[in-house]
């Protein structure tokens, strides 16, 4: 069942054409990734979905046009956006508080999830006391407890070192198998997209259009088995060719930032 | 799970140790002054020695105390008004940027007024009571806090505001949950600046006309050729300012506990990857 559907979505900032023509869809319980070069307009696409900016084209959720509140989505921004002045548990509970829940009740709702997110014992810590990987897990926890129809994750692991990132990707794959969230993930990282997604949209450089839609028919869990790794590597190589070909030998900066 | 509290006393201890150079240089200054006043052949009616200032201050302690209290009252009342006004106006300006453009030229102009000239006028208009003092203290302390708050709101991380909006937060909620806390470090920087003007503002107002207060006390001591008593009153006003400054630092320390957490030597990150 299709939940999110975008048709011919376009967006310019003044003379700067950012999104040329984006059409995509995400089904119930599906994990879809958007892969594209830096500056293509991926974050802008999320801003359109959450209502932070306005564009043209058709955006529907369950067949209904999106109004300008992003109330369908739980959004995780590109930087973790943790509030330094809130303790970890209150950062995690922020979305529930905004929804009108009392702070006490919101804390009680998020507290049992800390163990699953590898954060047990850090409820009363300040964000400044956490490592980068833990901060991302807090941000992810803050996102999923909102219990919205769909997750929007903007490069959740982009700022992490390679080792922590690999660990977090595996962890997220495991979490997704348990919860089957409907999710749209933005990433620069081809391997991350292949590991996590059911389908991948590859965007061109700015002005962005969808240049390729790639299904990832690999069985889950995706973290074990040499045969699986070989299949995944083949898909990765195909995506890289598409991207590098389309950007006219402009280097793909998947490792940037 | 809590902060390692045992460190706190140690940090206060090192803060204390850091004041030692200041104490030494101040003691040296006083010693030189004492020697110069005693053996330099200067009349005590021109430059009294610190020991004489101290002794005369003690002898006149009743009068000094009687004149210090109104100054404290004027300072605190004026500063409280200024604080409330800074918060209310900065919030209004934050919600209506056009108001900012209307208001800021006036506020900046208010900071160019020479206090010596304006103080007697304010007293002329509002009498010898508490009101003109409150107004003058507010005039000199308001602006740094106002500017700091407005800048602080603008320093809110864009992602945080966008995320709150995506959660369904309205403008007031975003202001309360993101813009106001983001402005706190700026606010305290402004507070520390403006609090050093507060006592001086009150004294200026009293100088221009008051029944009681350190300002009027200094004026009459000067007219009676008693520089020792002028200096005694000056010492008290400096001590008041220092105390207020210390209070501001203490309040900042208490109001922003996360600032300290950021400076702990992140021993917790070693537990990362525990899953
Ligand atoms: N509010 C705005 N006003 C003007 N230009 C903007 C605005 N927001 C984004 N842009 C421009 O749109 C382009 C795309 O930005 P966007 O943040 O969507 O890229 P991105 O694909 O998310 O890049 P990255 O992978 O580096 O995060 C950039 O050139 C950026 O300068
Ligand atoms: Mg981006």
PDB file of C-alpha atoms in Angstrom, chain A:
ATOM      1  CA  UNK A   1       0.000   0.000   0.000  1.00  0.00           C
ATOM      2  CA  UNK A   2       1.453   3.351  -1.026  1.00  0.00           C
ATOM      3  CA  UNK A   3       1.630   5.857   1.787  1.00  0.00           C
ATOM      4  CA  UNK A   4       3.772   8.762   0.605  1.00  0.00           C
ATOM      5  CA  UNK A   5       3.591   9.790  -3.006  1.00  0.00           C
ATOM      6  CA  UNK A   6       5.396  12.716  -4.662  1.00  0.00           C
ATOM      7  CA  UNK A   7       4.691  13.696  -8.233  1.00  0.00           C
ATOM      8  CA  UNK A   8       6.679  16.273 -10.226  1.00  0.00           C
ATOM      9  CA  UNK A   9       7.867  18.085  -7.120  1.00  0.00           C
ATOM     10  CA  UNK A  10       9.959  21.156  -7.933  1.00  0.00           C
ATOM     11  CA  UNK A  11      11.631  23.795  -5.843  1.00  0.00           C
ATOM     12  CA  UNK A  12      13.763  26.864  -6.600  1.00  0.00           C
ATOM     13  CA  UNK A  13      15.323  29.344  -4.242  1.00  0.00           C
ATOM     14  CA  UNK A  14      15.096  32.493  -6.329  1.00  0.00           C
ATOM     15  CA  UNK A  15      17.108  31.812  -9.466  1.00  0.00           C
ATOM     16  CA  UNK A  16      18.654  28.669  -7.964  1.00  0.00           C
ATOM     17  CA  UNK A  17      16.807  25.628  -9.236  1.00  0.00           C
ATOM     18  CA  UNK A  18      17.273  22.955  -6.589  1.00  0.00           C
ATOM     19  CA  UNK A  19      14.717  20.239  -7.256  1.00  0.00           C
ATOM     20  CA  UNK A  20      13.913  19.851 -10.921  1.00  0.00           C
ATOM     21  CA  UNK A  21      11.400  17.044 -10.972  1.00  0.00           C
ATOM     22  CA  UNK A  22      11.064  14.562  -8.146  1.00  0.00           C
ATOM     23  CA  UNK A  23       8.584  11.714  -8.266  1.00  0.00           C
ATOM     24  CA  UNK A  24       8.770   8.944  -5.733  1.00  0.00           C
ATOM     25  CA  UNK A  25       6.640   6.810  -3.471  1.00  0.00           C
ATOM     26  CA  UNK A  26       7.047   4.945  -0.212  1.00  0.00           C
ATOM     27  CA  UNK A  27       4.860   2.020   0.805  1.00  0.00           C
ATOM     28  CA  UNK A  28       3.646   0.900   4.218  1.00  0.00           C
ATOM     29  CA  UNK A  29       6.494  -0.618   6.227  1.00  0.00           C
ATOM     30  CA  UNK A  30       8.970   0.122   3.483  1.00  0.00           C
ATOM     31  CA  UNK A  31      12.453   1.501   4.022  1.00  0.00           C
ATOM     32  CA  UNK A  32      13.402   3.762   1.128  1.00  0.00           C
ATOM     33  CA  UNK A  33      16.636   5.698   0.676  1.00  0.00           C
ATOM     34  CA  UNK A  34      17.459   8.794  -1.314  1.00  0.00           C
ATOM     35  CA  UNK A  35      21.018   8.830  -2.505  1.00  0.00           C
ATOM     36  CA  UNK A  36      22.530  11.855  -4.122  1.00  0.00           C
ATOM     37  CA  UNK A  37      25.556  14.103  -4.301  1.00  0.00           C
ATOM     38  CA  UNK A  38      26.141  16.853  -1.773  1.00  0.00           C
ATOM     39  CA  UNK A  39      24.126  19.976  -2.442  1.00  0.00           C
ATOM     40  CA  UNK A  40      21.676  18.144  -4.696  1.00  0.00           C
ATOM     41  CA  UNK A  41      18.684  19.287  -2.659  1.00  0.00           C
ATOM     42  CA  UNK A  42      18.003  16.253  -0.478  1.00  0.00           C
ATOM     43  CA  UNK A  43      17.495  18.229   2.723  1.00  0.00           C
ATOM     44  CA  UNK A  44      15.330  20.652   0.791  1.00  0.00           C
ATOM     45  CA  UNK A  45      13.063  17.764  -0.136  1.00  0.00           C
ATOM     46  CA  UNK A  46      12.541  17.022   3.568  1.00  0.00           C
ATOM     47  CA  UNK A  47      11.866  20.681   4.232  1.00  0.00           C
ATOM     48  CA  UNK A  48       9.102  20.485   1.671  1.00  0.00           C
ATOM     49  CA  UNK A  49       7.648  17.436   3.382  1.00  0.00           C
ATOM     50  CA  UNK A  50       7.733  18.966   6.868  1.00  0.00           C
ATOM     51  CA  UNK A  51       6.318  22.241   5.600  1.00  0.00           C
ATOM     52  CA  UNK A  52       9.389  24.353   6.398  1.00  0.00           C
ATOM     53  CA  UNK A  53       9.460  25.587   2.789  1.00  0.00           C
ATOM     54  CA  UNK A  54       6.919  25.549  -0.006  1.00  0.00           C
ATOM     55  CA  UNK A  55       7.389  24.165  -3.485  1.00  0.00           C
ATOM     56  CA  UNK A  56       5.397  23.098  -6.489  1.00  0.00           C
ATOM     57  CA  UNK A  57       4.041  19.736  -7.467  1.00  0.00           C
ATOM     58  CA  UNK A  58       1.927  17.138  -5.799  1.00  0.00           C
ATOM     59  CA  UNK A  59       2.635  15.601  -2.403  1.00  0.00           C
ATOM     60  CA  UNK A  60       0.148  13.110  -1.002  1.00  0.00           C
ATOM     61  CA  UNK A  61       0.051  10.945   2.054  1.00  0.00           C
ATOM     62  CA  UNK A  62      -2.493   8.092   2.025  1.00  0.00           C
ATOM     63  CA  UNK A  63      -3.930   9.856  -1.010  1.00  0.00           C
ATOM     64  CA  UNK A  64      -4.535  13.107   0.902  1.00  0.00           C
ATOM     65  CA  UNK A  65      -2.563  16.238  -0.077  1.00  0.00           C
ATOM     66  CA  UNK A  66      -0.075  17.212   2.637  1.00  0.00           C
ATOM     67  CA  UNK A  67      -1.116  20.298   4.487  1.00  0.00           C
ATOM     68  CA  UNK A  68       1.597  22.576   5.713  1.00  0.00           C
ATOM     69  CA  UNK A  69       2.165  20.937   9.083  1.00  0.00           C
ATOM     70  CA  UNK A  70       4.471  17.992   8.924  1.00  0.00           C
ATOM     71  CA  UNK A  71       2.317  16.122  11.390  1.00  0.00           C
ATOM     72  CA  UNK A  72       2.532  12.890   9.411  1.00  0.00           C
ATOM     73  CA  UNK A  73       6.265  12.723   9.816  1.00  0.00           C
ATOM     74  CA  UNK A  74       8.767  12.316  12.579  1.00  0.00           C
ATOM     75  CA  UNK A  75      11.772  14.218  11.320  1.00  0.00           C
ATOM     76  CA  UNK A  76      15.410  13.720  12.276  1.00  0.00           C
ATOM     77  CA  UNK A  77      17.479  16.659  11.010  1.00  0.00           C
ATOM     78  CA  UNK A  78      20.920  16.424   9.475  1.00  0.00           C
ATOM     79  CA  UNK A  79      22.642  17.637  12.628  1.00  0.00           C
ATOM     80  CA  UNK A  80      21.388  15.869  15.739  1.00  0.00           C
ATOM     81  CA  UNK A  81      19.673  19.063  16.989  1.00  0.00           C
ATOM     82  CA  UNK A  82      19.861  17.934  20.598  1.00  0.00           C
ATOM     83  CA  UNK A  83      19.148  20.744  23.011  1.00  0.00           C
ATOM     84  CA  UNK A  84      22.225  21.187  25.207  1.00  0.00           C
ATOM     85  CA  UNK A  85      20.045  22.548  28.017  1.00  0.00           C
ATOM     86  CA  UNK A  86      17.846  19.475  28.249  1.00  0.00           C
ATOM     87  CA  UNK A  87      18.904  16.239  29.865  1.00  0.00           C
ATOM     88  CA  UNK A  88      19.033  13.240  27.551  1.00  0.00           C
ATOM     89  CA  UNK A  89      15.674  11.906  28.711  1.00  0.00           C
ATOM     90  CA  UNK A  90      14.011  15.275  28.147  1.00  0.00           C
ATOM     91  CA  UNK A  91      15.563  15.552  24.704  1.00  0.00           C
ATOM     92  CA  UNK A  92      14.151  12.139  23.875  1.00  0.00           C
ATOM     93  CA  UNK A  93      10.741  13.168  25.229  1.00  0.00           C
ATOM     94  CA  UNK A  94      10.653  16.528  23.441  1.00  0.00           C
ATOM     95  CA  UNK A  95       8.286  15.465  20.669  1.00  0.00           C
ATOM     96  CA  UNK A  96       5.801  14.044  23.146  1.00  0.00           C
ATOM     97  CA  UNK A  97       5.888  17.263  25.164  1.00  0.00           C
ATOM     98  CA  UNK A  98       5.245  19.297  22.041  1.00  0.00           C
ATOM     99  CA  UNK A  99       2.285  17.016  21.343  1.00  0.00           C
ATOM    100  CA  UNK A 100       0.877  18.173  24.684  1.00  0.00           C
ATOM    101  CA  UNK A 101       1.969  15.400  27.019  1.00  0.00           C
ATOM    102  CA  UNK A 102       3.067  16.413  30.516  1.00  0.00           C
ATOM    103  CA  UNK A 103       6.814  16.191  31.067  1.00  0.00           C
ATOM    104  CA  UNK A 104       6.404  13.482  33.666  1.00  0.00           C
ATOM    105  CA  UNK A 105       4.254  11.280  31.448  1.00  0.00           C
ATOM    106  CA  UNK A 106       6.538  11.882  28.475  1.00  0.00           C
ATOM    107  CA  UNK A 107       9.533  10.754  30.497  1.00  0.00           C
ATOM    108  CA  UNK A 108       7.708   7.636  31.607  1.00  0.00           C
ATOM    109  CA  UNK A 109       6.928   6.844  28.001  1.00  0.00           C
ATOM    110  CA  UNK A 110      10.510   7.134  26.732  1.00  0.00           C
ATOM    111  CA  UNK A 111      12.390   5.707  29.723  1.00  0.00           C
ATOM    112  CA  UNK A 112      11.725   2.018  28.925  1.00  0.00           C
ATOM    113  CA  UNK A 113      13.214   2.503  25.446  1.00  0.00           C
ATOM    114  CA  UNK A 114      16.631   3.583  26.662  1.00  0.00           C
ATOM    115  CA  UNK A 115      17.992   0.063  26.943  1.00  0.00           C
ATOM    116  CA  UNK A 116      16.970  -0.835  23.406  1.00  0.00           C
ATOM    117  CA  UNK A 117      18.732   2.275  22.122  1.00  0.00           C
ATOM    118  CA  UNK A 118      21.907   1.521  24.047  1.00  0.00           C
ATOM    119  CA  UNK A 119      21.412   4.506  26.302  1.00  0.00           C
ATOM    120  CA  UNK A 120      20.557   2.843  29.619  1.00  0.00           C
ATOM    121  CA  UNK A 121      22.064   4.762  32.515  1.00  0.00           C
ATOM    122  CA  UNK A 122      22.361   8.017  30.583  1.00  0.00           C
ATOM    123  CA  UNK A 123      18.830   9.278  31.162  1.00  0.00           C
ATOM    124  CA  UNK A 124      19.962  12.151  33.383  1.00  0.00           C
ATOM    125  CA  UNK A 125      23.161  13.001  31.470  1.00  0.00           C
ATOM    126  CA  UNK A 126      23.529  16.195  29.447  1.00  0.00           C
ATOM    127  CA  UNK A 127      24.007  15.821  25.683  1.00  0.00           C
ATOM    128  CA  UNK A 128      27.513  17.277  26.031  1.00  0.00           C
ATOM    129  CA  UNK A 129      28.452  14.191  28.021  1.00  0.00           C
ATOM    130  CA  UNK A 130      27.625  11.781  25.177  1.00  0.00           C
ATOM    131  CA  UNK A 131      29.717  10.477  22.323  1.00  0.00           C
ATOM    132  CA  UNK A 132      28.707  11.147  18.733  1.00  0.00           C
ATOM    133  CA  UNK A 133      27.121   7.729  18.249  1.00  0.00           C
ATOM    134  CA  UNK A 134      25.112   8.057  21.433  1.00  0.00           C
ATOM    135  CA  UNK A 135      23.890  11.510  20.426  1.00  0.00           C
ATOM    136  CA  UNK A 136      22.588  10.057  17.164  1.00  0.00           C
ATOM    137  CA  UNK A 137      20.785   7.309  19.058  1.00  0.00           C
ATOM    138  CA  UNK A 138      19.151   9.918  21.300  1.00  0.00           C
ATOM    139  CA  UNK A 139      18.095  11.858  18.205  1.00  0.00           C
ATOM    140  CA  UNK A 140      16.694   8.678  16.683  1.00  0.00           C
ATOM    141  CA  UNK A 141      14.877   7.790  19.892  1.00  0.00           C
ATOM    142  CA  UNK A 142      13.400  11.307  19.997  1.00  0.00           C
ATOM    143  CA  UNK A 143      12.214  10.725  16.432  1.00  0.00           C
ATOM    144  CA  UNK A 144      10.637   7.292  16.749  1.00  0.00           C
ATOM    145  CA  UNK A 145       8.783   7.900  20.053  1.00  0.00           C
ATOM    146  CA  UNK A 146       6.662  10.492  18.309  1.00  0.00           C
ATOM    147  CA  UNK A 147       4.782   7.524  16.841  1.00  0.00           C
ATOM    148  CA  UNK A 148       4.102   9.286  13.560  1.00  0.00           C
ATOM    149  CA  UNK A 149       3.156   7.528  10.344  1.00  0.00           C
ATOM    150  CA  UNK A 150       6.583   7.823   8.817  1.00  0.00           C
ATOM    151  CA  UNK A 151      10.203   8.560   9.696  1.00  0.00           C
ATOM    152  CA  UNK A 152      12.271  11.099   7.772  1.00  0.00           C
ATOM    153  CA  UNK A 153      15.949  10.571   8.504  1.00  0.00           C
ATOM    154  CA  UNK A 154      18.387  13.105   7.058  1.00  0.00           C
ATOM    155  CA  UNK A 155      21.882  11.606   7.000  1.00  0.00           C
ATOM    156  CA  UNK A 156      21.606  10.279  10.533  1.00  0.00           C
ATOM    157  CA  UNK A 157      25.161   8.949  10.567  1.00  0.00           C
ATOM    158  CA  UNK A 158      26.849  11.422   8.255  1.00  0.00           C
ATOM    159  CA  UNK A 159      28.855  13.079  11.012  1.00  0.00           C
ATOM    160  CA  UNK A 160      30.190   9.890  12.586  1.00  0.00           C
ATOM    161  CA  UNK A 161      33.576   8.248  12.158  1.00  0.00           C
ATOM    162  CA  UNK A 162      33.627   5.233   9.833  1.00  0.00           C
ATOM    163  CA  UNK A 163      33.709   2.605  12.570  1.00  0.00           C
ATOM    164  CA  UNK A 164      30.918   4.087  14.641  1.00  0.00           C
ATOM    165  CA  UNK A 165      28.915   4.643  11.486  1.00  0.00           C
ATOM    166  CA  UNK A 166      29.206   1.002  10.458  1.00  0.00           C
ATOM    167  CA  UNK A 167      28.134  -0.082  13.949  1.00  0.00           C
ATOM    168  CA  UNK A 168      25.175   2.295  13.895  1.00  0.00           C
ATOM    169  CA  UNK A 169      24.063   1.113  10.457  1.00  0.00           C
ATOM    170  CA  UNK A 170      23.984  -2.497  11.623  1.00  0.00           C
ATOM    171  CA  UNK A 171      22.172  -1.476  14.759  1.00  0.00           C
ATOM    172  CA  UNK A 172      19.565   0.470  12.785  1.00  0.00           C
ATOM    173  CA  UNK A 173      19.037  -2.471  10.437  1.00  0.00           C
ATOM    174  CA  UNK A 174      18.328  -4.649  13.453  1.00  0.00           C
ATOM    175  CA  UNK A 175      15.975  -2.055  14.934  1.00  0.00           C
ATOM    176  CA  UNK A 176      14.109  -1.719  11.678  1.00  0.00           C
ATOM    177  CA  UNK A 177      13.600  -5.484  11.445  1.00  0.00           C
ATOM    178  CA  UNK A 178      11.976  -5.322  14.875  1.00  0.00           C
ATOM    179  CA  UNK A 179       9.745  -2.308  14.215  1.00  0.00           C
ATOM    180  CA  UNK A 180       9.141  -2.163  10.457  1.00  0.00           C
ATOM    181  CA  UNK A 181       8.869   1.604  10.418  1.00  0.00           C
ATOM    182  CA  UNK A 182       7.847   3.284   7.190  1.00  0.00           C
ATOM    183  CA  UNK A 183      10.961   5.318   6.563  1.00  0.00           C
ATOM    184  CA  UNK A 184      12.651   7.615   4.105  1.00  0.00           C
ATOM    185  CA  UNK A 185      16.400   7.965   4.582  1.00  0.00           C
ATOM    186  CA  UNK A 186      18.720  10.525   3.022  1.00  0.00           C
ATOM    187  CA  UNK A 187      22.311   9.479   2.665  1.00  0.00           C
ATOM    188  CA  UNK A 188      25.548  10.017   0.791  1.00  0.00           C
ATOM    189  CA  UNK A 189      26.728   6.574   1.651  1.00  0.00           C
ATOM    190  CA  UNK A 190      26.049   3.919  -0.998  1.00  0.00           C
ATOM    191  CA  UNK A 191      26.829   1.042   1.344  1.00  0.00           C
ATOM    192  CA  UNK A 192      24.491   2.433   3.971  1.00  0.00           C
ATOM    193  CA  UNK A 193      21.687   2.723   1.423  1.00  0.00           C
ATOM    194  CA  UNK A 194      22.145  -0.861   0.254  1.00  0.00           C
ATOM    195  CA  UNK A 195      22.389  -2.239   3.784  1.00  0.00           C
ATOM    196  CA  UNK A 196      19.240  -0.539   5.029  1.00  0.00           C
ATOM    197  CA  UNK A 197      16.838  -0.076   2.126  1.00  0.00           C
ATOM    198  CA  UNK A 198      14.163  -1.963   0.291  1.00  0.00           C
ATOM    199  CA  UNK A 199      14.450   0.536  -2.537  1.00  0.00           C
ATOM    200  CA  UNK A 200      16.833   3.333  -3.446  1.00  0.00           C
ATOM    201  CA  UNK A 201      16.216   6.509  -5.428  1.00  0.00           C
ATOM    202  CA  UNK A 202      19.351   7.954  -6.950  1.00  0.00           C
ATOM    203  CA  UNK A 203      19.274  11.708  -7.526  1.00  0.00           C
ATOM    204  CA  UNK A 204      21.348  13.705  -9.985  1.00  0.00           C
ATOM    205  CA  UNK A 205      23.398  16.728  -8.959  1.00  0.00           C
ATOM    206  CA  UNK A 206      21.502  20.016  -8.677  1.00  0.00           C
ATOM    207  CA  UNK A 207      18.960  20.606 -10.118  1.00  0.00           C
ATOM    208  CA  UNK A 208      18.000  17.213  -8.777  1.00  0.00           C
ATOM    209  CA  UNK A 209      15.901  14.702 -10.621  1.00  0.00           C
ATOM    210  CA  UNK A 210      15.484  10.991 -10.038  1.00  0.00           C
ATOM    211  CA  UNK A 211      17.949   9.300 -12.352  1.00  0.00           C
ATOM    212  CA  UNK A 212      17.420   5.769 -11.187  1.00  0.00           C
ATOM    213  CA  UNK A 213      15.208   3.667  -8.933  1.00  0.00           C
ATOM    214  CA  UNK A 214      16.933   0.573  -7.626  1.00  0.00           C
ATOM    215  CA  UNK A 215      15.243  -2.251  -5.746  1.00  0.00           C
ATOM    216  CA  UNK A 216      17.366  -4.038  -3.170  1.00  0.00           C
ATOM    217  CA  UNK A 217      15.980  -7.581  -3.082  1.00  0.00           C
ATOM    218  CA  UNK A 218      18.474  -8.864  -0.515  1.00  0.00           C
ATOM    219  CA  UNK A 219      17.170 -11.003   2.355  1.00  0.00           C
ATOM    220  CA  UNK A 220      17.370  -9.700   5.897  1.00  0.00           C
ATOM    221  CA  UNK A 221      19.260  -9.660   8.201  1.00  0.00           C
ATOM    222  CA  UNK A 222      21.841  -8.195   5.895  1.00  0.00           C
ATOM    223  CA  UNK A 223      24.834  -8.268   8.128  1.00  0.00           C
ATOM    224  CA  UNK A 224      25.982 -11.850   7.672  1.00  0.00           C
ATOM    225  CA  UNK A 225      27.067 -14.199   4.910  1.00  0.00           C
ATOM    226  CA  UNK A 226      29.699 -13.879   2.201  1.00  0.00           C
ATOM    227  CA  UNK A 227      27.200 -14.531  -0.606  1.00  0.00           C
ATOM    228  CA  UNK A 228      25.031 -11.683   0.631  1.00  0.00           C
ATOM    229  CA  UNK A 229      28.051  -9.385   0.803  1.00  0.00           C
ATOM    230  CA  UNK A 230      28.910 -10.218  -2.825  1.00  0.00           C
ATOM    231  CA  UNK A 231      25.389  -9.432  -4.022  1.00  0.00           C
ATOM    232  CA  UNK A 232      25.373  -6.222  -2.048  1.00  0.00           C
ATOM    233  CA  UNK A 233      28.727  -5.242  -3.525  1.00  0.00           C
ATOM    234  CA  UNK A 234      27.353  -5.761  -7.035  1.00  0.00           C
ATOM    235  CA  UNK A 235      24.406  -3.454  -6.332  1.00  0.00           C
ATOM    236  CA  UNK A 236      26.746  -0.886  -4.790  1.00  0.00           C
ATOM    237  CA  UNK A 237      28.978  -0.956  -7.872  1.00  0.00           C
ATOM    238  CA  UNK A 238      25.963  -0.421 -10.136  1.00  0.00           C
ATOM    239  CA  UNK A 239      24.807   2.582  -8.096  1.00  0.00           C
ATOM    240  CA  UNK A 240      28.273   4.117  -8.088  1.00  0.00           C
ATOM    241  CA  UNK A 241      28.451   3.808 -11.863  1.00  0.00           C
ATOM    242  CA  UNK A 242      25.074   5.509 -12.223  1.00  0.00           C
ATOM    243  CA  UNK A 243      26.086   8.333  -9.902  1.00  0.00           C
ATOM    244  CA  UNK A 244      29.534   8.948 -11.303  1.00  0.00           C
ATOM    245  CA  UNK A 245      28.294   8.740 -14.865  1.00  0.00           C
ATOM    246  CA  UNK A 246      25.453  11.154 -14.197  1.00  0.00           C
ATOM    247  CA  UNK A 247      27.548  13.747 -12.411  1.00  0.00           C
ATOM    248  CA  UNK A 248      30.013  13.936 -15.316  1.00  0.00           C
ATOM    249  CA  UNK A 249      33.073  12.726 -13.501  1.00  0.00           C
ATOM    250  CA  UNK A 250      32.396  15.202 -10.693  1.00  0.00           C
ATOM    251  CA  UNK A 251      33.711  13.336  -7.666  1.00  0.00           C
ATOM    252  CA  UNK A 252      31.005  11.843  -5.518  1.00  0.00           C
ATOM    253  CA  UNK A 253      31.765  13.084  -2.049  1.00  0.00           C
ATOM    254  CA  UNK A 254      30.247  10.287  -0.056  1.00  0.00           C
ATOM    255  CA  UNK A 255      32.979  10.606   2.541  1.00  0.00           C
ATOM    256  CA  UNK A 256      32.744  14.374   2.813  1.00  0.00           C
ATOM    257  CA  UNK A 257      31.794  15.958   6.139  1.00  0.00           C
TER     258      UNK A 257
END
